Every structure is written in C-alpha cells, then in structure tokens.
Coordinates of C-alpha atoms in Angstrom, one line a residue:
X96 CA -2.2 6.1 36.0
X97 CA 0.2 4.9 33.2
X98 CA 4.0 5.3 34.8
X99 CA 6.2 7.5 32.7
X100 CA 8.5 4.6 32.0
X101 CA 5.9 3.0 30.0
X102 CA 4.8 6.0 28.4
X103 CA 8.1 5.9 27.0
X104 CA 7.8 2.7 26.0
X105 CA 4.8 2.9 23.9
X106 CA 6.4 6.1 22.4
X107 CA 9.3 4.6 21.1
X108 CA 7.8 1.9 19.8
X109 CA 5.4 4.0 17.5
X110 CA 8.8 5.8 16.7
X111 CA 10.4 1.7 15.6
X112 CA 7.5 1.0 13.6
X113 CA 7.2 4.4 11.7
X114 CA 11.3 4.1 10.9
X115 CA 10.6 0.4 9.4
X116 CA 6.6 1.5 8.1
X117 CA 6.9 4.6 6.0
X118 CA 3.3 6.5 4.9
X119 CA 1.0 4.4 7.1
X120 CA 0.5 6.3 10.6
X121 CA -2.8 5.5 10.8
X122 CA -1.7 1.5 11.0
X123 CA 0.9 2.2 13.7
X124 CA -1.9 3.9 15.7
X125 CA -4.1 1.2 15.7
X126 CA -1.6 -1.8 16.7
X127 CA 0.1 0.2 18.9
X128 CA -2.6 0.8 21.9
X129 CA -3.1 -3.1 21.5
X130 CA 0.5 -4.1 22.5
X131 CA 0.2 -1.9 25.3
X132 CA -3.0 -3.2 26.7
X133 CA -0.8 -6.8 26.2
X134 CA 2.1 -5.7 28.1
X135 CA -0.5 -4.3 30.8
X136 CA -2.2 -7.0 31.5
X137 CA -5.4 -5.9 30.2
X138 CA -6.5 -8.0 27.7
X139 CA -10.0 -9.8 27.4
X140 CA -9.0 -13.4 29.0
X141 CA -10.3 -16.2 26.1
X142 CA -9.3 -13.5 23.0
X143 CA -6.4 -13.0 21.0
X144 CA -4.5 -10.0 22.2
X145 CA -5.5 -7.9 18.9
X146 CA -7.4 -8.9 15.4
X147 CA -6.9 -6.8 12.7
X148 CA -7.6 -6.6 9.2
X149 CA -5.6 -4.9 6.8
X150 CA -7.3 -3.3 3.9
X151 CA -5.3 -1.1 1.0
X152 CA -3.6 -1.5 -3.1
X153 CA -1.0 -4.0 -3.0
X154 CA 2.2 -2.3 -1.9
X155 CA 1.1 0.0 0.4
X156 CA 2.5 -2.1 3.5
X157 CA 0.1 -4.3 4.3
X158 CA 2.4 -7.5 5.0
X159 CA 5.0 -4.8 5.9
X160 CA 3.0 -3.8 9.3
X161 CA 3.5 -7.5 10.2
X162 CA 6.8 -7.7 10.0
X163 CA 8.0 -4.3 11.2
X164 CA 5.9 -5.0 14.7
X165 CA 8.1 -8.3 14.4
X166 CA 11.2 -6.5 14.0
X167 CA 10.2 -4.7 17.0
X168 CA 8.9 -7.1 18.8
X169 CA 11.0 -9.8 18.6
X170 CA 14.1 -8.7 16.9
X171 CA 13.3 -10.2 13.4
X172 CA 10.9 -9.7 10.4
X173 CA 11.0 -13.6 10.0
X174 CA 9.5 -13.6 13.7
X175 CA 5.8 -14.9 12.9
X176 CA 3.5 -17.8 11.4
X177 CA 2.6 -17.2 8.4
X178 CA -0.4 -18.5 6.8
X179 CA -0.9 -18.1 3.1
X180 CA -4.4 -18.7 2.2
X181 CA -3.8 -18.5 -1.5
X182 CA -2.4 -22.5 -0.4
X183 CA -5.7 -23.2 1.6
X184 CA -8.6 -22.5 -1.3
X185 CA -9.9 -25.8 -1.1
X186 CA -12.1 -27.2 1.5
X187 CA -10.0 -30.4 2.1
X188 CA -7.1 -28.4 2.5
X189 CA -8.2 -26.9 5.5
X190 CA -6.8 -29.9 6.9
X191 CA -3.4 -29.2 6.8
X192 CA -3.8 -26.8 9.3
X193 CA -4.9 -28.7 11.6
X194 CA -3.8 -32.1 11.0
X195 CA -5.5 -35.6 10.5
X196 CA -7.6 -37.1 13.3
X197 CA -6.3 -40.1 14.9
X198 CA -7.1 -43.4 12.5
X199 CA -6.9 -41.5 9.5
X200 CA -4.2 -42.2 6.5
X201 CA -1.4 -39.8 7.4
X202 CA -1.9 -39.3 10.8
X203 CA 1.2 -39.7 11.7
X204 CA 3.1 -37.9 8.7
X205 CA 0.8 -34.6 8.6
X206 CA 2.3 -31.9 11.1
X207 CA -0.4 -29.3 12.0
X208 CA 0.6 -25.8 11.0
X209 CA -1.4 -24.0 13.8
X210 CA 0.4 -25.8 16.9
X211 CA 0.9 -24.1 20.5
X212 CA 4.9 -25.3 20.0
X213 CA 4.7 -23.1 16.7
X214 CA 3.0 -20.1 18.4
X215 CA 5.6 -20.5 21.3
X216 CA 8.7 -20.4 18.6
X217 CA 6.6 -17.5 17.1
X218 CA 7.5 -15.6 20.4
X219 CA 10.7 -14.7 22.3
X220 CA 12.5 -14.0 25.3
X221 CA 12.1 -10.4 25.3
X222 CA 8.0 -10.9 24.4
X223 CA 6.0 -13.3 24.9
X224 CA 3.5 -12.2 22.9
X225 CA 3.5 -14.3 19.2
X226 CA 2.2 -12.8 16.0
X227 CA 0.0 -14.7 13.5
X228 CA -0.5 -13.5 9.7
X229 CA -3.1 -14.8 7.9
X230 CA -2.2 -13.5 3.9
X231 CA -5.0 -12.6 1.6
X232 CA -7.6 -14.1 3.9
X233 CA -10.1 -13.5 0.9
X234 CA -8.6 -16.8 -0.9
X235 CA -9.2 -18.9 2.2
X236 CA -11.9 -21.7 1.8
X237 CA -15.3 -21.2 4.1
X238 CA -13.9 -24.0 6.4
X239 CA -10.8 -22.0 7.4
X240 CA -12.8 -18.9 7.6
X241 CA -15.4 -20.8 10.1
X242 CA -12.2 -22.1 12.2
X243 CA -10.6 -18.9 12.1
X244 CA -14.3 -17.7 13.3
X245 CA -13.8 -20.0 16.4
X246 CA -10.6 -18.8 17.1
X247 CA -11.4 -15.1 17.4
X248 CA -14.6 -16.1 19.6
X249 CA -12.8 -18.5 22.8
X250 CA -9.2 -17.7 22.0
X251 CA -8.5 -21.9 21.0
X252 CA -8.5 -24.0 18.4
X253 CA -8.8 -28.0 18.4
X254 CA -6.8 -29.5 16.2
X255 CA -7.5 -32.8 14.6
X256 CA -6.2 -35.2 17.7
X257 CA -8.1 -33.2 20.0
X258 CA -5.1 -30.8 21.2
X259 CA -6.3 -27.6 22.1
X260 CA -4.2 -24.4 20.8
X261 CA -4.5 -21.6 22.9
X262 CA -4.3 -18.0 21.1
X263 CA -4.3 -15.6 24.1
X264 CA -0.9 -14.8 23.7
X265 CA -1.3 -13.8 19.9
X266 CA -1.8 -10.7 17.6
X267 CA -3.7 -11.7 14.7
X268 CA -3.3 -9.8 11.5
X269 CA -5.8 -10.5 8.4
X270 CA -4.2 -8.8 5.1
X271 CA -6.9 -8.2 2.1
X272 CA -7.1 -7.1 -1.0
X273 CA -11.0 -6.5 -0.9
X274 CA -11.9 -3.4 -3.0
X275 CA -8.1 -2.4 -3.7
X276 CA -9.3 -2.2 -7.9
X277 CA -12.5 0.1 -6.7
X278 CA -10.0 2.1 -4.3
X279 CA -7.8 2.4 -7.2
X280 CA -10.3 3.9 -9.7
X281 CA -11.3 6.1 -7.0
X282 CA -7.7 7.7 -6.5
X283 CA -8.3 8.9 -10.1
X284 CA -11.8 10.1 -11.0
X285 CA -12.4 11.2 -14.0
X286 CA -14.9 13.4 -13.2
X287 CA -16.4 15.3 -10.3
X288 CA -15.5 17.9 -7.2
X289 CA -12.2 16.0 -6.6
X290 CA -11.3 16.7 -10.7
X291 CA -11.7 20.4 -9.3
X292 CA -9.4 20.9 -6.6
X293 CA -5.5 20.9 -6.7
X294 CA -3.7 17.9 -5.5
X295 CA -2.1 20.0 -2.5
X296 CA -5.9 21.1 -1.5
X297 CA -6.2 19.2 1.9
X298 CA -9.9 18.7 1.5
X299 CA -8.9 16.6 -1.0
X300 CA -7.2 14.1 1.2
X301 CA -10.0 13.7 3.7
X302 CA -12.2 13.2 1.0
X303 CA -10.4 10.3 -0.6
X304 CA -9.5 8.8 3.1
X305 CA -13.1 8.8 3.4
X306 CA -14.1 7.1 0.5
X307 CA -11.4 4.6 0.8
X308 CA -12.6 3.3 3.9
X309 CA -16.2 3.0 3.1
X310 CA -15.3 1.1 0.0
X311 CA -12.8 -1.2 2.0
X312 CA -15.8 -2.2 4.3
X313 CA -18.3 -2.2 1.8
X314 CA -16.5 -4.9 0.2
X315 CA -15.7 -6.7 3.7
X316 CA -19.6 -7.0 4.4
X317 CA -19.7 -8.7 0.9
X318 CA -17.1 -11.0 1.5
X319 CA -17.4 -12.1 5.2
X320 CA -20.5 -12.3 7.7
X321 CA -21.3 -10.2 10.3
X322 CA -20.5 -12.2 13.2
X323 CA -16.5 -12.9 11.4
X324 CA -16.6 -8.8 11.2
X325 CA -18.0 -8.2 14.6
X326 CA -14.9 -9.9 16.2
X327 CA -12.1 -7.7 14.3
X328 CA -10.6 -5.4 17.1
X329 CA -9.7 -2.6 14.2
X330 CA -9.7 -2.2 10.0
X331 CA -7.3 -0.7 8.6
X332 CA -7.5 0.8 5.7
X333 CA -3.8 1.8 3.9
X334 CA -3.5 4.8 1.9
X335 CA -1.3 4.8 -1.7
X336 CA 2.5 6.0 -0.6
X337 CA 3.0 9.5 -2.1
X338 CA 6.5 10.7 -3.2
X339 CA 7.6 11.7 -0.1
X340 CA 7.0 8.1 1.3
X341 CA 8.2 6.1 -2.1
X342 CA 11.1 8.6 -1.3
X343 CA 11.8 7.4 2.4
X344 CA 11.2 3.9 1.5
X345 CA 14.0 4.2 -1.2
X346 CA 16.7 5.7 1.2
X347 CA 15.7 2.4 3.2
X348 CA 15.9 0.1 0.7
X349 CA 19.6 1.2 -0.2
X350 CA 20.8 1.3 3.7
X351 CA 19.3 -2.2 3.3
X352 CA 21.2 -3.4 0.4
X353 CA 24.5 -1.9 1.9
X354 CA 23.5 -3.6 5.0
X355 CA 22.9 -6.8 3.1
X356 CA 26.2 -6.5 1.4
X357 CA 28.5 -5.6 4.5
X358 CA 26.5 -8.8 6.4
X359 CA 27.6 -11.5 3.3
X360 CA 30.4 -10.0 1.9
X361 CA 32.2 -9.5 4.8
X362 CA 35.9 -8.3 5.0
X363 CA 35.5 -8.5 0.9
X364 CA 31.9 -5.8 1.7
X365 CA 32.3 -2.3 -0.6
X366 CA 30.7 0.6 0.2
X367 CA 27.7 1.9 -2.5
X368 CA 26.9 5.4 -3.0
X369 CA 24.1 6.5 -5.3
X370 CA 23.9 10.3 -6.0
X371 CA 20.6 12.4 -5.7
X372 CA 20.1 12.1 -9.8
X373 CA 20.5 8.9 -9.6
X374 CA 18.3 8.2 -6.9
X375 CA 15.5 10.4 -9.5
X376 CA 15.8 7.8 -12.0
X377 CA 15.4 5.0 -9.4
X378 CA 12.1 6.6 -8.0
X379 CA 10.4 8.0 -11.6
X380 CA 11.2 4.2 -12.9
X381 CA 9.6 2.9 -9.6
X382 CA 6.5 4.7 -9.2
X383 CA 3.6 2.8 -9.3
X384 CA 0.3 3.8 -8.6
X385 CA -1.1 0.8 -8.9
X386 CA 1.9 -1.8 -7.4
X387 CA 3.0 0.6 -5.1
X388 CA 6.8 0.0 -3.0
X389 CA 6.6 -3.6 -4.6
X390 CA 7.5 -1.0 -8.1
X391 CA 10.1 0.5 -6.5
X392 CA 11.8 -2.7 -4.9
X393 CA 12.0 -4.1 -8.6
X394 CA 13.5 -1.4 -9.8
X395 CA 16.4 -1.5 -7.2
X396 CA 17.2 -5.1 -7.8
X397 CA 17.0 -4.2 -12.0
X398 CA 19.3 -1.1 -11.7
X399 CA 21.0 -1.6 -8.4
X400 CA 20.9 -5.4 -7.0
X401 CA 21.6 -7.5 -10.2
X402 CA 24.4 -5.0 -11.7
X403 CA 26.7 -5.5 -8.1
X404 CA 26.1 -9.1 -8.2
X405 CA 27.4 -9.0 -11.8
X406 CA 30.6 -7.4 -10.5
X407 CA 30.8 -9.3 -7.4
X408 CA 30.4 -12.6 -9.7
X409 CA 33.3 -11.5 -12.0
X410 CA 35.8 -10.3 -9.2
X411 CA 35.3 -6.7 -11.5
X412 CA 35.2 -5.0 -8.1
X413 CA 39.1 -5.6 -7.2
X414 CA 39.7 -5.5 -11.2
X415 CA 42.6 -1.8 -10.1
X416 CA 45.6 -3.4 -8.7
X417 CA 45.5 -0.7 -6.1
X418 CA 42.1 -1.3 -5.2
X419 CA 41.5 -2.9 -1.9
X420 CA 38.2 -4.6 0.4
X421 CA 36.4 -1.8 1.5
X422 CA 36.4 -0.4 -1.5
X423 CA 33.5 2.4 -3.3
X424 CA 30.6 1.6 -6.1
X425 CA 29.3 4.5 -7.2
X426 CA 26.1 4.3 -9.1
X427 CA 26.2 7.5 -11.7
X428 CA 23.4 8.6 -14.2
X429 CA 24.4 7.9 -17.4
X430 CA 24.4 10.7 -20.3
X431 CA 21.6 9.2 -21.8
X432 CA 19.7 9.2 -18.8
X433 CA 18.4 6.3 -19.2
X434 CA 20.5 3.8 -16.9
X435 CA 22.7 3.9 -14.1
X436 CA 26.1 3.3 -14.9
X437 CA 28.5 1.6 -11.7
X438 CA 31.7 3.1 -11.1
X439 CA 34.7 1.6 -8.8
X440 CA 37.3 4.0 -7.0
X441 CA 39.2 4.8 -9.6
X442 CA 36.2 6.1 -12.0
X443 CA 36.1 3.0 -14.4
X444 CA 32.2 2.0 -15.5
X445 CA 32.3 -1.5 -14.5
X446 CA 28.5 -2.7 -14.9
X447 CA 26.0 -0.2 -17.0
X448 CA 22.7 -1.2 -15.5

C-alpha cells in the first residue's frame, strides 16, 4: 500500500507539470504513473524507465512536456539530451551518435553523443533519473531508428569502441509530427455531424479526441514497424490549445519575461504591466490554429520583447529625471487598436510596438 507521503508526492508533481504544461492533462497523466513506478523501484530491470511518443500540431506542447518534467525533475528545462533527428537524416550520420570504431579516421576527434557520462550529467542530485528527447523522430535515418530499436529492447547501447551505455535510468520521449496536417483538416470539417453541433456541445470533443488518436496511430503504423511500436510504454496524442489554454500560457509567458528581465537586468530590472485590452490584442494576433503557443510566443517578442529591448538599448527607460531602477512599463492599447504603445511612470509613450 502506497504511503501517504508519496501519494503526495505524485500529486504535486502532476500539480508542477500542469502549472508549466497548460491544455495537455492527458500528457501529464501518462508520464506521471511512470516516474512513480521509477521512484518505487518497480521498473522492468533491462528497460528504460518510460518510452513515449508524443503525437499532436506543432505547438501544442509536445517538446514542452520534456522540459517541464525537467523543470520538475531536475530543477531546469535545459536538464536533458537532446537529440535532433532533423541532424541525423543520413545513414552515415548515424555515426555521430555513437562515435567511430577504433582504427577508423577520427577516432579520436569524434565524441559520441549518446555516452553514460552524458546520461549521468543529464541527471541530478535530487534524481537520478535522466531524461532523453529524441525531436521529430520521423526525420531520423532507418539506422538510428534500428539503434534506437535496440535500446528500447535490453535497455543498452554499444557505441562504436565497444562501450556499453546503459539506459535504465532514463525516460525516453519520441516527439512526431505524424498526421499533425490530417489532424488539422480534421479540427475543421467541412462537412458532416460535427458541422451540426455547436462548438460548446461536449460530444463534440470526444468525437474529435477520438479521431485524433486513430489518425496519430494510423500514421505511426505507416511510418515505423510493429516491433519499434510494440516497445512504446504510452502515445500521446496532444490536443489544439483552446482560448482558455492560449490564455494561461500568455499570463506565463509575461511572468516569464518579467522574470527574465528582473534575472539580467538586475538592480537596473523595471516592472511591466500589460492591461487586460492589451493582453486581447496579444492573444487575437497570436492565435493560431495551425502553429499553435509557438503563434502566440511570436507575437510577445514582436509587441512585447523587441519594443523593451529598444528602450533598454537607448537608456529611454531612465529618460524622467525623477525616474529611478525599479521603475514601471506599461504596455497600453493604442487608439488605433492596432499596436501596443509602452508607457514609463510618468505616462510618456516611449516605444509604439
């Protein structure tokens, strides 16, 4: 019988991952159990603690997930190897990840990716436990798919002086864009029941939900063989953020720029404060159906980020005698409505974004 303590445990952890995940409970629920079986003891022995692949639009969180359970994890985002497979299309360069045998040109000058020392600085003191991304596994080459194949099977991989990698103390998380174009033209049909029923109807969510996961693994079972698919733990399929989500992840975005600003700016920081009209115009320019939070992160750094680095740049910030560090940007609407205008203390327009 679990101990309340770790009941606990496991519940604020699903709380940290849904404050740095917004709109993707069902992702949350299917990592969670996994860490938990981890911290247990209870693992398979010769596995990877957890393989998952990550299905969904560009946007939606996908690469997010990886990095929030980081965050949690380890106490940084940055926390994890990464593996972009867009980089490994090729067969021969496959071998990068493992580097050259013994006798071969470069031996000596090509440093394996895929090391236990880099799995071990993957970790950290508070958990053990390292977490591996593979990005857009769909671009990887056959040969990386067959290694990674290996991997998920005995838990090891052999690198290319014979060193054996062992991945029992790892998470593995597979991000795909399989079927995101087919998942898109099914969130608006043309035609049809779904054409019939109002957006708030619920049967209309757990049809869609539906329909989005049998097109994710349709296109899977196209892309990959059985045996690769028979040795994912869970698929995940992400669902397009609505405006209560693209709403969330704005409010976070902004604590995160203040953050940002009060972490490099120091004693020289300011304080920003953007109004609810203005955070309107930031979410109807951001929403994106078909890019998602990546949209709305744009549209922040056009109307938001690049504006206060303007004024940061020219000292504009300081520009009232009386003004002092500390002091307040406030980002207004603008008449037109169709910008945001900054404002220091005092009321003077300093940037129009």
């Amino acid at each position: 019988m679990r101990s309340q303590s770790d009941s606990n445990r496991t519940s604020d952890m699903a709380l940290a991952l849904s404050r740095r995940l917004v709109g993707q409970p069902a992702a949350i629920a299917a990592v969670v159990p996994f860490v938990e079986m981890y911290r247990a003891r209870l693992t398979p022995e010769g596995q990877p603690a957890g393989v998952f692949l990550l299905l969904g639009p560009t946007g939606t969180g996908k690469t997010k997930t990886v990095e929030a359970l980081a965050d949690v994890l380890h106490g940084s985002p940055k926390k994890l190897l990464k593996v972009d497979c867009g980089e490994y299309q090729m067969e021969h360069e496959v071998a990068k990840l493992l580097g050259a045998p013994p006798g071969y040109l470069g031996h000596r000058e090509t440093q394996p990716l895929l090391t236990q020392q880099k799995l071990s600085a993957a970790a950290s003191e508070s958990c053990d436990l390292a977490i591996v991304l593979f990005d857009e596994i769909e671009k990887a080459a056959s040969t990386l798919v067959r290694l990674l194949l290996g991997v998920l099977d005995k838990g090891t991989l052999r690198l290319g002086d014979s060193t054996l990698v062992n991945f029992e103390k790892t998470m593995i998380f597979l991000t795909s864009n399989l079927g995101a174009r087919d998942m898109s033209h099914q969130l608006r049909p043309e035609f049809g029941f779904e054409c019939a029923l109002p957006q708030s109807d619920p049967r209309l969510e757990a049809i869609r939900d539906d329909k989005l996961d049998r097109i994710g693994i349709a296109a899977v079972r196209k892309c990959f063989s059985p045996e690769f698919i028979n040795r994912i733990d869970a698929v995940v399929t992400y669902r397009p953020l609505d405006s209560e989500a693209l709403r969330a992840i704005l409010n976070q975005q902004i604590e995160d720029l203040q953050a940002h600003i009060n972490r490099r700016l120091g004693e020289q920081a300011f304080r920003i404060e953007v109004p609810a009209r203005s955070r309107k115009f930031l979410l109807e320019r951001g929403s994106s159906a078909e890019y998602g939070a990546r949209e709305l992160k744009r549209t922040v750094q056009r109307y938001l980020t690049q504006p206060l680095a303007a004024m940061v740049a020219g000292g504009e910030i300081q520009a009232e005698p009386r003004e002092r560090p500390g002091a307040v940007v406030r980002a207004d609407l603008a008449p037109c409505k169709q910008k945001l205008v900054l404002r220091n203390s005092w009321g003077r327009a300093l940037v129009p974004a």
